[in-house]
Tab-separated table of C-alpha atoms in Angstrom:
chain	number	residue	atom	x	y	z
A	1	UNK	CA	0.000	0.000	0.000
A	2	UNK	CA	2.940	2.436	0.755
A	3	UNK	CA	4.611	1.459	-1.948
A	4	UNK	CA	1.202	2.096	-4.208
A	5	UNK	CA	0.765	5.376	-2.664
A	6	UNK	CA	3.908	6.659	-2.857
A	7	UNK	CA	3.651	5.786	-6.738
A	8	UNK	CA	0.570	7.604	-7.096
A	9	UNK	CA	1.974	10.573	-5.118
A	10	UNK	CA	4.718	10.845	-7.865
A	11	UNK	CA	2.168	9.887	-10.853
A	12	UNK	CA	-0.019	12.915	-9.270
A	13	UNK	CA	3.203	15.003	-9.172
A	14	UNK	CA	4.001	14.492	-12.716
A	15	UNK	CA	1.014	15.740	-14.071
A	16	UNK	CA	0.758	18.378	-11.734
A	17	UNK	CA	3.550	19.721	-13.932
A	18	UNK	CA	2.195	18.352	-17.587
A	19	UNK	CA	0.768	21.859	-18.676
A	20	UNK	CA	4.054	23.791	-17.971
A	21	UNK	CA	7.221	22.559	-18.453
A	22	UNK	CA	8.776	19.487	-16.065
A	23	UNK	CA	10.789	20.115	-13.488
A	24	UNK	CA	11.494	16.349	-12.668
A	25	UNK	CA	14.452	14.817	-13.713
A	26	UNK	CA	12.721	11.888	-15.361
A	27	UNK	CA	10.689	14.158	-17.266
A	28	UNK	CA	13.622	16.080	-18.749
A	29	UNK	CA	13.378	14.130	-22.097
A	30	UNK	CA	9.840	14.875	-22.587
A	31	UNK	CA	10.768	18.797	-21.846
A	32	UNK	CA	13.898	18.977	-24.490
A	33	UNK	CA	12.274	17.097	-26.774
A	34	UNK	CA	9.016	19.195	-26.885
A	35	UNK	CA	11.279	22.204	-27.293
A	36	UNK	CA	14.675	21.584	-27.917
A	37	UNK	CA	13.665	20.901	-31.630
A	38	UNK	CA	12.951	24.784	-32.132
A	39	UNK	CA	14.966	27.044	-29.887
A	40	UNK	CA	17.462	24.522	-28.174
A	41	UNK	CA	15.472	25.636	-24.047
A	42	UNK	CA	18.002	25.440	-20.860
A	43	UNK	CA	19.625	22.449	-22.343
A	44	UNK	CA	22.907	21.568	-24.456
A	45	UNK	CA	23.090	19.902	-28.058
A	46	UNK	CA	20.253	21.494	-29.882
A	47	UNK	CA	20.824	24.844	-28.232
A	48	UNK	CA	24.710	25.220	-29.477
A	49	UNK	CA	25.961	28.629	-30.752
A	50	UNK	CA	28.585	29.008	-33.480
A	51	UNK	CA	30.741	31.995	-33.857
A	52	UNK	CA	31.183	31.425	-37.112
A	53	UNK	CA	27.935	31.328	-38.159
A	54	UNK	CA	27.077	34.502	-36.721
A	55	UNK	CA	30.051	36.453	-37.913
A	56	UNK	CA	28.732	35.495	-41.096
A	57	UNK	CA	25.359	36.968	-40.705
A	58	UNK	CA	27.108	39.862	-39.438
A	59	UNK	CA	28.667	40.255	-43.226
A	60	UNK	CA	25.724	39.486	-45.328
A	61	UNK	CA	23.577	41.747	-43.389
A	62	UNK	CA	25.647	44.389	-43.873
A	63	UNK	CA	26.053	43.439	-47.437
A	64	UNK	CA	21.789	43.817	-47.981
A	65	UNK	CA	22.373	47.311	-45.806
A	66	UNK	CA	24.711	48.537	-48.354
A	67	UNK	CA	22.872	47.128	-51.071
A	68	UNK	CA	19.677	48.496	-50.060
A	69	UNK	CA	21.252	52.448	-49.174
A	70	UNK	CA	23.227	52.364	-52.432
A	71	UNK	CA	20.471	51.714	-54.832
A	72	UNK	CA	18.933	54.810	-54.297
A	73	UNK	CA	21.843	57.168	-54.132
A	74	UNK	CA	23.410	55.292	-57.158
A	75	UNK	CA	20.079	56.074	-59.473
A	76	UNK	CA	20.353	60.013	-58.134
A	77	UNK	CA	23.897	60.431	-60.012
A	78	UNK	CA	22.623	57.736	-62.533
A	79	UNK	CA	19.413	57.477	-64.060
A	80	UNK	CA	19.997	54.602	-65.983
A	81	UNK	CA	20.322	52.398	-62.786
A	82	UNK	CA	16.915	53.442	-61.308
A	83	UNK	CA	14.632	51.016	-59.682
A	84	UNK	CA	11.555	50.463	-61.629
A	85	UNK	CA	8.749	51.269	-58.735
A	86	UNK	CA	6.546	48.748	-59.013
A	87	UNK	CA	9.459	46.077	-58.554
A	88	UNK	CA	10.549	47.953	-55.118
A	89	UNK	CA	6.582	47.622	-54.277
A	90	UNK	CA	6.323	43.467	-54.862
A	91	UNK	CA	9.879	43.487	-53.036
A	92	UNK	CA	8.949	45.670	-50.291
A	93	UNK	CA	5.432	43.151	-50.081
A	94	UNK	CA	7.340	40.309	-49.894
A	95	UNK	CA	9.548	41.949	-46.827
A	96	UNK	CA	5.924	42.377	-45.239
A	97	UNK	CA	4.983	38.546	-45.070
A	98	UNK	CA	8.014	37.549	-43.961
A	99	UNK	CA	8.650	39.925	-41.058
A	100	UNK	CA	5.076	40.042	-39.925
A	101	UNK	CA	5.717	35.683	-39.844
A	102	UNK	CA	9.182	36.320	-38.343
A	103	UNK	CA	8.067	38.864	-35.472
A	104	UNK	CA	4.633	36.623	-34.367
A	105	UNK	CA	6.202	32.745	-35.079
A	106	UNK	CA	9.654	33.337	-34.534
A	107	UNK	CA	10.176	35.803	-32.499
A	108	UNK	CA	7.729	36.311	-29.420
A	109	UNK	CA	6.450	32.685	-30.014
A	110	UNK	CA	10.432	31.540	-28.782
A	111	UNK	CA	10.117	34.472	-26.254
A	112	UNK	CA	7.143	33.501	-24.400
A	113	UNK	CA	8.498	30.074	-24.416
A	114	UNK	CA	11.655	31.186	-23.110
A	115	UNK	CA	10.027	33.078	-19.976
A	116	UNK	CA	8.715	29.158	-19.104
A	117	UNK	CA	12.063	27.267	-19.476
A	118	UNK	CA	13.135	25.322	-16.058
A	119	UNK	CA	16.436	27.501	-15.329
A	120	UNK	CA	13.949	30.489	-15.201
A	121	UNK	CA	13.775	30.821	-11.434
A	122	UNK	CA	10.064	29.581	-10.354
A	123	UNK	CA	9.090	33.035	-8.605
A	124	UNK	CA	9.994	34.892	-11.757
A	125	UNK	CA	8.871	32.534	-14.012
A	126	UNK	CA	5.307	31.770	-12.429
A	127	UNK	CA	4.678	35.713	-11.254
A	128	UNK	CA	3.413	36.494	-14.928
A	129	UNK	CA	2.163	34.553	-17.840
A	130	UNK	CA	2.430	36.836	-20.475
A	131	UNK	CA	6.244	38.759	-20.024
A	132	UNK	CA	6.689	38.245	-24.136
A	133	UNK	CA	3.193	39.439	-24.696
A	134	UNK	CA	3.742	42.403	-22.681
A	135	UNK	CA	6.947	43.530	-23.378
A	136	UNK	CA	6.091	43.513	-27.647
A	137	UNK	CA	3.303	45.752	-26.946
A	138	UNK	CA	5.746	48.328	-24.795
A	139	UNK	CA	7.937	48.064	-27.783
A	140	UNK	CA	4.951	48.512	-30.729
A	141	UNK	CA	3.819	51.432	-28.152
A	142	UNK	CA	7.534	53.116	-28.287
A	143	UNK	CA	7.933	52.717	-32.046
A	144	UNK	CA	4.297	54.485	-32.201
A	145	UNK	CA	5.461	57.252	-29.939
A	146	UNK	CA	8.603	57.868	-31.699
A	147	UNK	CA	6.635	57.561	-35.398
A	148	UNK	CA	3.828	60.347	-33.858
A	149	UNK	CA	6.705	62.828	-32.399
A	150	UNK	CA	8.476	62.847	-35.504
A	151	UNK	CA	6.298	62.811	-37.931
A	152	UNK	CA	4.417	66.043	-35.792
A	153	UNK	CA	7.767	67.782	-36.038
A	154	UNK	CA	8.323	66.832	-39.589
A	155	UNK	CA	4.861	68.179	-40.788
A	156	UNK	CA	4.428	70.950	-38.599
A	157	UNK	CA	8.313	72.293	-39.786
A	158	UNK	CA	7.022	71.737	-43.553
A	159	UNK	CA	3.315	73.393	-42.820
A	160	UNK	CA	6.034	76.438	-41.202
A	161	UNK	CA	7.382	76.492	-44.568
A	162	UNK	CA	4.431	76.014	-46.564
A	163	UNK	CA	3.318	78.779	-44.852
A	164	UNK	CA	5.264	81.575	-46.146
A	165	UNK	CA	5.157	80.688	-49.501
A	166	UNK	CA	3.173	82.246	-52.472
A	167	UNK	CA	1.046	79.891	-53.726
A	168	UNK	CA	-0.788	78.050	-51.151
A	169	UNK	CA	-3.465	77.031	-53.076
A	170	UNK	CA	-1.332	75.058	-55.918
A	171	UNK	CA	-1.361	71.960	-55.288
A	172	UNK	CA	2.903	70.238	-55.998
A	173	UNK	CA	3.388	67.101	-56.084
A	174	UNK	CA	7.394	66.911	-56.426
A	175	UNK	CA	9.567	63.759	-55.148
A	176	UNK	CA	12.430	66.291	-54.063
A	177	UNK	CA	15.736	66.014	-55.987
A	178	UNK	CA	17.252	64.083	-59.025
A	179	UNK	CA	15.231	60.984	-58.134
A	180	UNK	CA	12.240	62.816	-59.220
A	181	UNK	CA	11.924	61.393	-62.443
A	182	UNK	CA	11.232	57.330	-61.106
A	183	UNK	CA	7.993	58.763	-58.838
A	184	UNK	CA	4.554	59.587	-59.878
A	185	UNK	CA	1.757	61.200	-57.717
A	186	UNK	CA	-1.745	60.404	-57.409
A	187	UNK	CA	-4.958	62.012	-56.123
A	188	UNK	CA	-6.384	59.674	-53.672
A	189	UNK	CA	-10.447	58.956	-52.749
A	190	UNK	CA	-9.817	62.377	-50.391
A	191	UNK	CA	-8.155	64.509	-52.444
A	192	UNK	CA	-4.458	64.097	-50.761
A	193	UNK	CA	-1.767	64.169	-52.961
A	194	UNK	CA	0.040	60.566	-52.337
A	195	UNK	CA	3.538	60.627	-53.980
A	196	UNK	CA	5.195	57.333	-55.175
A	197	UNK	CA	8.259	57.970	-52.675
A	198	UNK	CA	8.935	55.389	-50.467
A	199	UNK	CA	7.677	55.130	-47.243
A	200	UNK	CA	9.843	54.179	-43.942
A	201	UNK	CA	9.615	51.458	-41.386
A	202	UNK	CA	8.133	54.503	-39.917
A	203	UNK	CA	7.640	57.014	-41.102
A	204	UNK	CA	5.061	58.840	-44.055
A	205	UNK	CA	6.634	59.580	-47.738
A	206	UNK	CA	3.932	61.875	-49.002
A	207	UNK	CA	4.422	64.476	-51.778
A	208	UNK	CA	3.856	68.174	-50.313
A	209	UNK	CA	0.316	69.808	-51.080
A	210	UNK	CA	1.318	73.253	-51.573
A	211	UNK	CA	4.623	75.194	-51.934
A	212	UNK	CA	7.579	72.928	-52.080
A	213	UNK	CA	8.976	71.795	-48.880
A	214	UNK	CA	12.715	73.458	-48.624
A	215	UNK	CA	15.871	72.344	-48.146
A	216	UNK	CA	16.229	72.380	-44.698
A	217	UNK	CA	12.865	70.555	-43.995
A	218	UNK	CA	13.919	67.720	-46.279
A	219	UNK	CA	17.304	67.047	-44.469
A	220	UNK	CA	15.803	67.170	-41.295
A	221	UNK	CA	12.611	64.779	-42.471
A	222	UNK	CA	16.337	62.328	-43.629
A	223	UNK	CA	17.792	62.605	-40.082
A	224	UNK	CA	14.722	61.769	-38.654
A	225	UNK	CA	14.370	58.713	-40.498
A	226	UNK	CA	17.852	58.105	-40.311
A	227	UNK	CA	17.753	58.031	-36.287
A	228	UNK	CA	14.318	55.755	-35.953
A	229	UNK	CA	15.374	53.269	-38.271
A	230	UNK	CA	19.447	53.101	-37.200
A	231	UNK	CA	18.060	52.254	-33.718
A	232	UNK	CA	16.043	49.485	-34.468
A	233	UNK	CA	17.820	48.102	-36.764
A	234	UNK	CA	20.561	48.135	-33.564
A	235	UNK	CA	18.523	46.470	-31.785
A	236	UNK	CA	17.044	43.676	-34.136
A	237	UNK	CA	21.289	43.060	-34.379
A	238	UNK	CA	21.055	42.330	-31.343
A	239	UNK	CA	18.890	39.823	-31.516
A	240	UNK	CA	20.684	38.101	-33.965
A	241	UNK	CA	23.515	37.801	-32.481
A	242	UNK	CA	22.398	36.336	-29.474
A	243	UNK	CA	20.323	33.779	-31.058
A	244	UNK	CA	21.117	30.207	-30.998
A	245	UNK	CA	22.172	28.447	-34.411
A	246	UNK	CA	18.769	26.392	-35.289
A	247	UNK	CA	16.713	30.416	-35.288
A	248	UNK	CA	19.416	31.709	-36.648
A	249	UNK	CA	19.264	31.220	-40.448
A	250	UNK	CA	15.790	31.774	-40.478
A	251	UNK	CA	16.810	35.315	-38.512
A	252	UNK	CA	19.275	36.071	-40.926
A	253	UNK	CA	16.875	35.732	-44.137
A	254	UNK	CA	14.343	37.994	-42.024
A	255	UNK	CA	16.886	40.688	-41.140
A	256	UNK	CA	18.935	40.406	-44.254
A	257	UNK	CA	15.467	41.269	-46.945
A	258	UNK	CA	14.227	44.194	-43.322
A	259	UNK	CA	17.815	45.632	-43.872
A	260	UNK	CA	17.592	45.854	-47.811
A	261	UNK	CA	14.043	47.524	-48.494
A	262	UNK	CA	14.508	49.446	-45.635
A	263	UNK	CA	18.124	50.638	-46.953
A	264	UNK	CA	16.024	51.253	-49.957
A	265	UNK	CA	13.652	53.650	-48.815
A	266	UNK	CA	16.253	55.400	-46.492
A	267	UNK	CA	18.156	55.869	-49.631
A	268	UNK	CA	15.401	57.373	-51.354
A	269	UNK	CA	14.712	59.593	-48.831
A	270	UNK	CA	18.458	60.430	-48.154
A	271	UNK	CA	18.637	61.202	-52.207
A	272	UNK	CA	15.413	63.620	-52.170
A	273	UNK	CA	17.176	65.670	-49.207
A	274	UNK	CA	19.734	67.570	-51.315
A	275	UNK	CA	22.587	67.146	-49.125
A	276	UNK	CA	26.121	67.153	-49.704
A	277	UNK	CA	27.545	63.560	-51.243
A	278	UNK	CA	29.577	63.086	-47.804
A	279	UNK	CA	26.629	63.311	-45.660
A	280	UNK	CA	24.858	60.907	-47.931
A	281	UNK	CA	27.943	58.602	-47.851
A	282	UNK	CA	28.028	58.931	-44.050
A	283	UNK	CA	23.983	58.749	-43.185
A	284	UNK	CA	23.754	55.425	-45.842
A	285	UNK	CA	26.930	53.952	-43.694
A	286	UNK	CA	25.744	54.756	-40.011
A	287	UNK	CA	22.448	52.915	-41.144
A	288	UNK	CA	24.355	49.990	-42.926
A	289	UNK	CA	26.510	49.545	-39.968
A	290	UNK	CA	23.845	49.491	-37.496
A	291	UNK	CA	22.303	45.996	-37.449
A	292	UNK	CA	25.593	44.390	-37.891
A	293	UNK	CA	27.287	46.546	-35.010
A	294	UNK	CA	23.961	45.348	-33.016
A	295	UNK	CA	25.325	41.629	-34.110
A	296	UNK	CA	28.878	41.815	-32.981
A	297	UNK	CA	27.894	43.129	-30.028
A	298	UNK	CA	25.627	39.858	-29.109
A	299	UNK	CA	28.447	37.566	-30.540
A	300	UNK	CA	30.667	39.488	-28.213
A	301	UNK	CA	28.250	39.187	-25.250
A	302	UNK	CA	27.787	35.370	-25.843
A	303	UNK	CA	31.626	34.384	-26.654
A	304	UNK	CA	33.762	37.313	-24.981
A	305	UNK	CA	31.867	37.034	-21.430
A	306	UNK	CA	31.692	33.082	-21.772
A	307	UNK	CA	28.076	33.460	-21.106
A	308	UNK	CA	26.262	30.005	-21.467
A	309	UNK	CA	23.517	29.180	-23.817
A	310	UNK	CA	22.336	26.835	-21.620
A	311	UNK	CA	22.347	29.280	-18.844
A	312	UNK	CA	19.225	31.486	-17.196
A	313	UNK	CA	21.227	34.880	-18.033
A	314	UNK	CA	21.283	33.864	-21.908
A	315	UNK	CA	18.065	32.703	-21.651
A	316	UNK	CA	15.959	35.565	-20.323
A	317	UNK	CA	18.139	37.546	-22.392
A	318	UNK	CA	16.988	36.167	-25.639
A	319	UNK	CA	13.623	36.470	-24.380
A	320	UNK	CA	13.418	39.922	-23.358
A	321	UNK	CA	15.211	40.645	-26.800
A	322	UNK	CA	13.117	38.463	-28.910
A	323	UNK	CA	9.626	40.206	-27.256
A	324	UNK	CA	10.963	43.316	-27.852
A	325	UNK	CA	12.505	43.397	-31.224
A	326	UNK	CA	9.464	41.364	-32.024
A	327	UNK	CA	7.160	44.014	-31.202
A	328	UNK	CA	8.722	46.576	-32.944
A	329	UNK	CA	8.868	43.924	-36.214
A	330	UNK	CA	5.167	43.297	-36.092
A	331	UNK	CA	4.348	47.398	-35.637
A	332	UNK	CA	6.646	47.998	-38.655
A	333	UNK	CA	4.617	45.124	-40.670
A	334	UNK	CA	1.456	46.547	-39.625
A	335	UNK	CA	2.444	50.085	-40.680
A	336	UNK	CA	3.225	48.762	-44.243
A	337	UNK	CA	0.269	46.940	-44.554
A	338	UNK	CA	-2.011	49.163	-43.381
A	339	UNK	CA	-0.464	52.297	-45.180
A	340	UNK	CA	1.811	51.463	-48.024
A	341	UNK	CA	-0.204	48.545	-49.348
A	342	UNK	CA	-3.555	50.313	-49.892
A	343	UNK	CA	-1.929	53.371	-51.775
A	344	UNK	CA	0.056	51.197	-53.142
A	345	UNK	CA	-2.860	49.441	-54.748
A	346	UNK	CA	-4.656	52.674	-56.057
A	347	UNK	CA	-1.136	53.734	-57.506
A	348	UNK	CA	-0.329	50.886	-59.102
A	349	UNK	CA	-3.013	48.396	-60.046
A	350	UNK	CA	-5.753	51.104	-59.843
A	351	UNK	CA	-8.050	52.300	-62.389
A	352	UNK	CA	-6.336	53.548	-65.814
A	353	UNK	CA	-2.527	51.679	-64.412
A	354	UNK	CA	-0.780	49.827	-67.407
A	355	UNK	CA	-1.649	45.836	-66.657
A	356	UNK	CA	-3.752	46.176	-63.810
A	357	UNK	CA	-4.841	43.014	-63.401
A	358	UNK	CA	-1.121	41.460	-63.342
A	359	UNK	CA	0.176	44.103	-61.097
A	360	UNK	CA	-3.100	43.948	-58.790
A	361	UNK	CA	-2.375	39.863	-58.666
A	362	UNK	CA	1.973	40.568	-58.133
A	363	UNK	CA	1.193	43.414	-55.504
A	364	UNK	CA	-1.431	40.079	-53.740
């Protein structure tokens, strides 16, 4: 009877546990092996990190960064290289689907699993169910704030300009600069002028209704945009480098096509400002540099400090930077798809466009 009961106190025990993860010994299999597959958890093997593999992300991502800035700022000094638009709008869709799958399955999927591994302490790990959840939305909240400030700023400095020109009532739809002649502006459903610029990660690309904006409005619109997406692109580095090798080639394809047609429309932007070639050359390399910098300094984290990958410090930290950068992923995905793809469907594949029904299925 002892012997029975003490087997159905551990049976009871065991279950007890079944909806989490196991903190028995015997059940340790059953825990790696429900997780270890897809993130590599508190335990060895699966979970291994190679420095080689992520000093090689750190060069191809800044290879798309370069790509992505140069194109752009190439086509400004040579016309013949210009990006056809519609092929930088099915490129920049494509970018949408996979970081909007990236941010929600990858990203804080693995980071609300992380909060639950065993080497979590208990008292952390059982005061709150939804740390991933939670700290995405801070960051979607703090990309929103930042997006709001400076696009207030931006306008209100260009409405300031608009302002003290002579002709308020024309209407000017001009993509600023020597890039002009690869954009085209449309009249949308409420009469606003929507210019075939690109738009930011986060920020608005419209064409001016009025006077045109000047010089110094358009450079400070570029550093704006410069600063917002440098950061998070530091941060998304980050990620990468401190992610273990099975999420890591999956992060790289994710960061490596963010990097590009974000590079592209930074470019673009950068080009319409009017500044001087060195300041181009410098902005397009502080951006380039950024997500790679954000890289090294996760590889240097995880191999200079000998932190383990095994360990609770790596572990909450890939969490905490995996909600995050997640969150600010899925707001940027969000802001493309609910702003760039709609005018990008009147503009392109709209009444009167060339092969509407083509472009209206390739823009799908």
């Amino acid at each position: 009877m002892g012997g029975a009961s003490e087997h159905q106190g551990g049976h009871n025990h065991d279950h007890s546990h079944s909806h989490g993860h196991d903190h028995g010994e015997g059940e340790g299999e059953g825990a790696d092996g429900a997780h270890g597959h897809s993130h590599g958890g508190c335990a060895d093997g699966e979970g291994s990190y190679s420095v080689g593999l992520h000093v090689a992300a750190i060069f191809v991502v800044l290879l798309a960064s370069l790509i992505g800035t140069a194109i752009p700022l190439v086509g400004k000094y040579a016309p013949a290289l210009r990006m056809p638009p519609f092929a930088f709008v099915v490129g920049k869709c494509m970018a949408t689907g996979v970081v909007l799958v990236v941010a929600t399955i990858h990203m804080i999927n693995h980071a609300a699993i992380g909060f639950k591994e065993d080497c979590v302490p208990a008292r952390f790990r059982e005061s709150y169910d939804a740390y991933a959840f939670l700290l995405a939305v801070i960051a979607a909240l703090i990309m929103h704030a930042v997006d709001v400030t400076v696009t207030a700023f931006v306008v209100g400095d260009e409405d300031a300009g608009a302002g003290a020109g002579e002709d308020g009532d024309k209407r000017v739809c001009e993509p600023h600069g020597d890039d002009v002649k690869a954009a085209a502006c449309d009249v949308d459903d409420q009469g606003v002028v929507v210019g075939a610029g690109h738009r930011s990660s986060s920020h608005h690309h419209h064409c001016a209704v009025g006077p045109q904006p000047g010089k110094t409005q358009r450079l400070v619109s570029a550093l704006f945009m410069e600063f917002a997406v440098t950061a998070h692109s530091l941060f998304i580095g980050l990620t990468l480098g401190i992610a273990r090798d099975p999420e890591t080639v999956t992060l790289i394809v994710a960061l490596a096509l963010h990097q590009l047609f974000e590079g592209l429309a930074l470019g673009a932007r950068i080009a319409e400002s009017s500044m001087r070639l060195s300041l181009e050359l410098l902005l397009a390399l502080i951006f380039s540099f950024s997500a790679p910098l954000g890289t090294a300094v996760g590889v240097g984290v995880v191999a200079g400090a000998r932190v383990s990958v095994a360990g609770v410090v790596f572990t909450l930290l890939q969490a905490i930077s995996s909600a995050f950068c997640g969150g600010i992923l899925l707001y940027l995905a969000f802001i493309l798809l609910l702003g760039d793809f709609p005018s990008d469907m009147r503009r392109h594949a709209g009444p009167g466009a060339p092969h509407r029904g083509w472009r209206y299925r390739g823009i799908l």
